[in-house]
Tab-separated table of C-alpha atoms in Angstrom:
chain	number	residue	atom	x	y	z
O	232	UNK	CA	-0.371	0.078	0.234
O	233	UNK	CA	0.860	3.968	0.275
O	234	UNK	CA	2.840	5.032	3.372
O	235	UNK	CA	2.719	8.738	4.294
O	236	UNK	CA	4.845	9.912	7.263
O	237	UNK	CA	4.399	6.288	8.270
O	238	UNK	CA	0.866	5.627	8.176
O	239	UNK	CA	-1.094	3.688	5.591
O	240	UNK	CA	-3.127	5.372	3.169
O	241	UNK	CA	-6.450	3.484	1.755
O	242	UNK	CA	-8.030	4.963	-1.847
O	243	UNK	CA	-11.226	3.905	-3.033
O	244	UNK	CA	-12.455	4.828	-6.105
O	245	UNK	CA	-14.531	8.058	-6.623
O	246	UNK	CA	-18.238	7.528	-6.521
O	247	UNK	CA	-21.417	9.112	-7.522
O	248	UNK	CA	-23.538	11.670	-5.232
O	249	UNK	CA	-26.361	9.402	-4.561
O	250	UNK	CA	-23.839	6.514	-3.573
O	251	UNK	CA	-22.065	8.544	-1.519
O	252	UNK	CA	-25.185	9.888	0.245
O	253	UNK	CA	-26.073	6.227	1.029
O	254	UNK	CA	-22.654	5.212	2.269
O	255	UNK	CA	-22.286	8.381	4.540
O	256	UNK	CA	-23.571	7.614	8.648
O	257	UNK	CA	-25.348	9.784	9.953
O	258	UNK	CA	-23.789	10.517	13.705
O	259	UNK	CA	-25.028	12.150	16.869
O	260	UNK	CA	-23.438	15.489	18.856
O	261	UNK	CA	-20.930	12.890	20.496
O	262	UNK	CA	-19.977	11.231	17.091
O	263	UNK	CA	-21.321	7.956	17.244
O	264	UNK	CA	-23.633	6.309	14.511
O	265	UNK	CA	-27.179	6.899	15.094
O	266	UNK	CA	-27.953	3.418	13.569
O	267	UNK	CA	-25.901	0.538	12.631
O	268	UNK	CA	-24.312	0.087	8.960
O	269	UNK	CA	-26.953	-1.759	7.051
O	270	UNK	CA	-25.232	-5.581	6.343
O	271	UNK	CA	-26.547	-8.004	3.469
O	272	UNK	CA	-29.570	-7.263	2.160
O	273	UNK	CA	-31.265	-10.772	3.588
O	274	UNK	CA	-34.889	-10.572	1.818
O	275	UNK	CA	-33.272	-9.092	-1.366
O	276	UNK	CA	-35.887	-6.504	-2.003
O	277	UNK	CA	-33.639	-4.911	-4.895
O	278	UNK	CA	-35.177	-7.705	-6.993
O	279	UNK	CA	-38.468	-6.150	-6.268
O	280	UNK	CA	-38.821	-4.562	-9.735
O	281	UNK	CA	-37.236	-7.198	-12.227
O	282	UNK	CA	-39.762	-8.166	-14.621
O	283	UNK	CA	-41.622	-5.182	-14.934
O	284	UNK	CA	-42.805	-3.536	-18.267
O	285	UNK	CA	-41.026	-0.292	-18.434
O	286	UNK	CA	-43.626	2.721	-19.457
O	287	UNK	CA	-42.332	5.592	-21.999
O	288	UNK	CA	-41.694	7.823	-18.759
O	289	UNK	CA	-39.062	5.557	-17.671
O	290	UNK	CA	-35.372	6.134	-18.585
O	291	UNK	CA	-33.914	5.747	-22.387
O	292	UNK	CA	-32.183	2.620	-21.109
O	293	UNK	CA	-35.272	0.838	-19.393
O	294	UNK	CA	-36.980	2.113	-23.074
O	295	UNK	CA	-34.608	0.758	-24.804
O	296	UNK	CA	-34.488	-2.832	-23.025
O	297	UNK	CA	-38.406	-3.452	-22.834
O	298	UNK	CA	-38.160	-2.737	-26.519
O	299	UNK	CA	-35.766	-5.519	-26.939
O	300	UNK	CA	-37.584	-7.820	-25.011
O	301	UNK	CA	-41.437	-7.393	-25.425
O	302	UNK	CA	-42.601	-3.571	-25.813
O	303	UNK	CA	-43.902	-0.705	-23.772
O	304	UNK	CA	-46.210	-0.980	-20.754
O	305	UNK	CA	-48.393	1.129	-22.994
O	306	UNK	CA	-48.098	-1.182	-25.879
O	307	UNK	CA	-49.789	-4.281	-23.426
O	308	UNK	CA	-53.535	-4.670	-23.627
O	309	UNK	CA	-55.833	-3.271	-20.466
O	310	UNK	CA	-56.088	-6.736	-19.438
O	311	UNK	CA	-53.164	-7.561	-19.444
O	312	UNK	CA	-52.235	-4.510	-17.206
O	313	UNK	CA	-54.575	-4.858	-14.929
O	314	UNK	CA	-52.840	-8.354	-14.540
O	315	UNK	CA	-49.789	-6.838	-13.784
O	316	UNK	CA	-50.916	-4.304	-11.325
O	317	UNK	CA	-52.492	-6.371	-9.283
O	318	UNK	CA	-49.225	-8.909	-9.147
O	319	UNK	CA	-46.916	-5.892	-7.964
O	320	UNK	CA	-49.607	-5.046	-5.545
O	321	UNK	CA	-49.505	-8.111	-4.144
O	322	UNK	CA	-45.877	-8.499	-4.156
O	323	UNK	CA	-45.683	-4.821	-2.513
O	324	UNK	CA	-48.293	-5.989	0.035
O	325	UNK	CA	-46.458	-9.401	0.949
O	326	UNK	CA	-42.851	-7.512	1.346
O	327	UNK	CA	-44.127	-4.787	3.785
O	328	UNK	CA	-44.141	-8.162	6.447
O	329	UNK	CA	-40.189	-8.479	7.348
O	330	UNK	CA	-41.592	-12.752	6.737
O	331	UNK	CA	-41.378	-12.334	3.284
O	332	UNK	CA	-38.283	-11.920	0.794
O	333	UNK	CA	-37.671	-12.315	-2.435
O	334	UNK	CA	-35.778	-15.961	-3.850
O	335	UNK	CA	-32.879	-14.699	-6.259
O	336	UNK	CA	-33.079	-18.458	-8.119
O	337	UNK	CA	-36.777	-19.299	-8.171
O	338	UNK	CA	-38.497	-17.590	-11.339
O	339	UNK	CA	-42.046	-16.795	-11.244
O	340	UNK	CA	-44.011	-17.954	-14.722
O	341	UNK	CA	-47.688	-16.774	-14.787
O	342	UNK	CA	-50.045	-18.061	-17.762
O	343	UNK	CA	-47.804	-20.616	-19.304
O	344	UNK	CA	-49.683	-22.494	-21.836
O	345	UNK	CA	-50.907	-26.084	-20.939
O	346	UNK	CA	-49.276	-27.734	-23.649
O	347	UNK	CA	-45.786	-27.083	-22.167
O	348	UNK	CA	-43.720	-29.155	-20.613
O	349	UNK	CA	-40.589	-29.165	-18.342
O	350	UNK	CA	-38.020	-29.803	-21.091
O	351	UNK	CA	-40.353	-26.875	-23.417
O	352	UNK	CA	-40.060	-24.225	-20.594
O	353	UNK	CA	-36.373	-25.280	-19.851
O	354	UNK	CA	-35.541	-24.572	-23.728
O	355	UNK	CA	-37.168	-21.327	-23.097
O	356	UNK	CA	-35.713	-20.097	-20.341
O	357	UNK	CA	-32.428	-20.918	-21.438
O	358	UNK	CA	-32.982	-19.500	-24.787
O	359	UNK	CA	-34.306	-16.399	-23.130
O	360	UNK	CA	-30.929	-15.941	-21.083
O	361	UNK	CA	-28.890	-16.078	-23.781
O	362	UNK	CA	-30.672	-13.603	-25.811
O	363	UNK	CA	-30.741	-11.534	-22.719
O	364	UNK	CA	-26.555	-11.597	-22.565
O	365	UNK	CA	-26.661	-11.116	-26.144
O	366	UNK	CA	-28.363	-7.613	-26.093
O	367	UNK	CA	-26.621	-6.870	-22.935
O	368	UNK	CA	-29.475	-6.648	-20.861
O	369	UNK	CA	-27.517	-7.266	-17.535
O	370	UNK	CA	-26.091	-3.718	-16.735
O	371	UNK	CA	-23.078	-3.041	-14.662
O	372	UNK	CA	-26.004	-1.225	-12.133
O	373	UNK	CA	-27.605	-4.431	-11.945
O	374	UNK	CA	-24.317	-6.023	-10.906
O	375	UNK	CA	-23.512	-3.622	-8.573
O	376	UNK	CA	-26.640	-4.271	-6.492
O	377	UNK	CA	-26.181	-7.392	-6.523
O	378	UNK	CA	-22.998	-7.084	-5.254
O	379	UNK	CA	-23.884	-4.680	-2.757
O	380	UNK	CA	-27.082	-6.401	-1.997
O	381	UNK	CA	-24.991	-9.737	-0.816
O	382	UNK	CA	-22.820	-7.772	1.898
O	383	UNK	CA	-19.814	-8.908	1.775
O	384	UNK	CA	-17.882	-7.492	-0.500
O	385	UNK	CA	-15.808	-3.858	-0.098
O	386	UNK	CA	-17.127	-0.800	-1.971
O	387	UNK	CA	-13.582	-0.912	-3.595
O	388	UNK	CA	-14.175	-4.605	-4.912
O	389	UNK	CA	-18.234	-3.753	-5.930
O	390	UNK	CA	-16.572	-0.945	-7.958
O	391	UNK	CA	-13.558	-3.060	-9.076
O	392	UNK	CA	-15.992	-5.736	-10.420
O	393	UNK	CA	-18.236	-3.417	-11.918
O	394	UNK	CA	-15.320	-2.099	-14.284
O	395	UNK	CA	-14.701	-5.720	-15.395
O	396	UNK	CA	-16.936	-6.548	-18.613
O	397	UNK	CA	-16.554	-10.256	-17.944
O	398	UNK	CA	-17.920	-9.919	-14.699
O	399	UNK	CA	-20.543	-7.710	-15.252
O	400	UNK	CA	-21.898	-10.246	-17.654
O	401	UNK	CA	-20.310	-13.942	-17.802
O	402	UNK	CA	-20.118	-16.079	-21.133
O	403	UNK	CA	-22.831	-18.168	-20.693
O	404	UNK	CA	-22.198	-21.778	-20.265
O	405	UNK	CA	-24.770	-24.342	-21.438
O	406	UNK	CA	-23.497	-27.726	-19.278
O	407	UNK	CA	-23.590	-25.233	-15.850
O	408	UNK	CA	-26.513	-22.822	-15.984
O	409	UNK	CA	-26.123	-21.757	-12.038
O	410	UNK	CA	-22.716	-20.501	-13.148
O	411	UNK	CA	-24.639	-17.511	-15.628
O	412	UNK	CA	-27.233	-16.822	-13.392
């Protein structure tokens, strides 16, 4: 490391204003932290909005991602919008309770046709995963949110990983699909 007058100097990468404000610790008059640092996101709440269809009022990145995989909220039929709104409201209501959490490896698939069997479903999911990785729908922001929620990496390690494209979007391995998820 770097030494200055016999003392170690620790250096981290610069962060944007919103990240810096989330890392700041509120202190009282004596200088003691008001609340303890938040560690691992054990309930995986950062995944709450995964799978939502973007509206035309959202960011350009969200709109382009939606366009690549099925269209915008405004393009959906009214009945489909109502079903999705109810499902999201139910999920939000459940997640208010600390007893509920989001499983990061379980998929929830609704309105599946009756003729689709397990092999067809597996083929569809693997095809969608390949297409998502090809179209770079996994962004560095998604990866950073995942690593931060894990709570096991330092801020500097998270930022170092975010700059490595191989860690952000791994190469898909069809033999070991869990490795790519």
